[in-house]
Coordinates of C-alpha atoms in Angstrom, one line a residue:
M14 CA 0.0 0.0 0.0
S15 CA 1.3 3.5 -0.8
G16 CA 0.2 7.0 -0.6
R17 CA 1.2 10.7 -0.2
R18 CA 1.6 12.7 3.0
N19 CA 2.6 16.4 2.9
G20 CA 3.8 15.8 -0.7
V21 CA 6.0 12.9 0.4
E22 CA 5.7 9.5 -1.3
T23 CA 5.0 6.9 1.4
K24 CA 4.8 3.1 1.2
M25 CA 3.9 0.5 3.6
T26 CA 6.4 -2.2 4.5
D27 CA 5.8 -5.3 6.5
I28 CA 5.7 -3.3 9.8
H29 CA 6.5 0.4 9.3
E30 CA 5.5 3.2 7.0
Q31 CA 8.6 4.5 5.0
V32 CA 9.3 7.8 3.3
T33 CA 11.7 8.2 0.4
V34 CA 13.9 11.2 1.0
M35 CA 15.4 12.8 -2.1
I36 CA 18.8 14.4 -1.3
E37 CA 21.1 16.4 -3.5
R38 CA 24.4 18.2 -2.9
D39 CA 26.7 20.7 -4.6
S40 CA 29.9 19.5 -6.3
V41 CA 33.1 20.1 -4.3
S42 CA 35.5 20.3 -7.3
N43 CA 35.7 20.2 -11.0
G44 CA 36.4 16.4 -10.9
D45 CA 33.3 16.0 -8.8
D46 CA 31.2 17.8 -11.5
V47 CA 31.7 14.7 -13.7
L48 CA 29.3 12.8 -11.5
A49 CA 26.7 15.6 -11.1
P50 CA 23.9 15.9 -10.3
H51 CA 24.6 14.3 -7.0
R52 CA 21.0 13.2 -6.3
V53 CA 20.1 10.1 -4.4
S54 CA 17.2 8.8 -2.5
V55 CA 17.1 7.0 0.9
S56 CA 14.1 5.3 2.6
V57 CA 13.6 6.1 6.3
P58 CA 10.8 5.5 8.7
A59 CA 8.1 8.1 8.3
S60 CA 8.5 9.0 12.0
S61 CA 12.1 10.0 11.5
T62 CA 13.2 13.3 12.9
L63 CA 15.5 15.8 11.0
S64 CA 18.3 14.7 13.4
Q65 CA 17.8 11.0 12.4
V66 CA 17.7 11.8 8.7
L67 CA 20.9 13.8 8.9
E68 CA 22.5 11.0 10.9
T69 CA 21.4 8.5 8.2
V70 CA 23.0 10.7 5.5
R71 CA 26.2 11.0 7.5
Q72 CA 26.4 7.2 8.0
M73 CA 25.9 6.5 4.4
G74 CA 29.0 8.6 3.5
Y75 CA 27.0 10.7 1.0
L76 CA 29.0 13.9 1.7
P77 CA 32.5 13.7 0.1
R78 CA 35.7 14.2 2.0
I79 CA 37.8 17.1 0.9
Q80 CA 41.5 17.9 1.0
G81 CA 42.0 19.6 4.4
G82 CA 39.1 17.8 6.0
C83 CA 37.1 20.8 7.0
A84 CA 34.1 21.0 4.6
T85 CA 31.1 23.1 5.7
W86 CA 27.6 22.2 4.4
I87 CA 24.4 24.2 4.8
V88 CA 21.5 21.8 4.9
E89 CA 18.4 23.3 3.2
S90 CA 14.9 22.5 2.3
D91 CA 12.6 25.5 1.7
R92 CA 14.9 27.3 4.3
P93 CA 18.2 26.6 6.0
L94 CA 17.8 23.7 8.5
A95 CA 21.3 23.1 9.8
V96 CA 25.0 23.4 9.3
M97 CA 27.1 20.2 9.0
T98 CA 30.8 19.8 8.9
E99 CA 33.2 17.1 7.8
Q100 CA 35.1 17.3 11.1
S101 CA 32.0 16.9 13.4
V102 CA 29.3 14.3 13.7
T103 CA 26.8 16.7 15.3
P104 CA 25.0 19.2 13.1
M105 CA 24.2 22.7 14.3
F106 CA 20.5 22.9 14.0
L107 CA 18.7 26.1 13.0
C108 CA 15.3 24.6 13.7
P109 CA 13.9 21.9 16.1
S110 CA 15.8 18.8 15.2
E111 CA 13.4 16.4 16.9
T112 CA 10.4 17.4 14.8
A113 CA 9.2 14.8 12.3
F114 CA 11.3 15.3 9.1
V115 CA 8.2 15.3 6.8
S116 CA 7.3 18.8 8.2
Y117 CA 10.6 20.2 6.8
Y118 CA 9.9 19.2 3.2
S119 CA 10.1 21.9 0.6
I120 CA 6.7 23.3 -0.4
D121 CA 6.9 22.2 -4.0
G122 CA 8.4 18.8 -3.0
S123 CA 11.1 19.0 -5.6
V124 CA 14.3 18.6 -3.6
P125 CA 13.4 18.0 0.0
I126 CA 16.9 18.3 1.3
F127 CA 19.9 20.0 -0.3
F128 CA 23.5 20.2 1.0
R129 CA 25.1 23.5 -0.1
Y130 CA 28.9 23.3 0.0
W131 CA 30.3 26.4 1.7
C132 CA 34.0 25.4 1.2
Q133 CA 36.1 25.5 4.4
V134 CA 34.5 28.5 6.0
D135 CA 34.4 28.4 9.8
P136 CA 31.1 26.6 10.4
D137 CA 30.4 28.7 13.5
R138 CA 30.5 31.8 11.4
V139 CA 28.1 30.3 8.8
F140 CA 25.8 29.1 11.6
E141 CA 25.8 32.5 13.3
S142 CA 25.1 34.3 10.1
L143 CA 22.2 32.1 9.2
Q144 CA 20.8 32.2 12.8
A145 CA 20.9 36.1 12.8
G146 CA 19.6 36.4 9.2
R147 CA 22.9 38.1 8.1
P148 CA 24.7 37.6 4.8
L149 CA 26.9 34.5 4.8
P150 CA 30.7 34.9 5.0
D151 CA 32.5 34.7 1.6
M152 CA 32.7 31.0 0.8
F153 CA 36.2 31.5 -0.6
G154 CA 37.6 33.1 2.6
R155 CA 37.8 36.6 1.2
D156 CA 36.7 39.0 3.9

């Protein structure tokens, strides 16, 4: 049995309802562009929180490692949701992380979660800018 909830495709499994989460990310280099678009889907329990979905993405190794090991990612749907880094397993959340993930889907349902690469900019600066509604720091480190 399948259906739609909040624009999200759902399907019944033997025991639990699942949602298919479409994720996409920016390329991190010219060589990475060869594989673009970086779009995949992952099935998670419909009751998953934003925190649980981001942990699933982290565990599946979806975000590439970069030289220097300090990549900063802005997690977005129809608005910024969190900042993730290569060097930390814990995202910095801009919204309640324990709310059901389906409530964060973009309004048009096109790309429910997008990882915007913000180079190696200090993630605390990126988070503070997003939280305060200020312009983001230059992604190439030019201040």
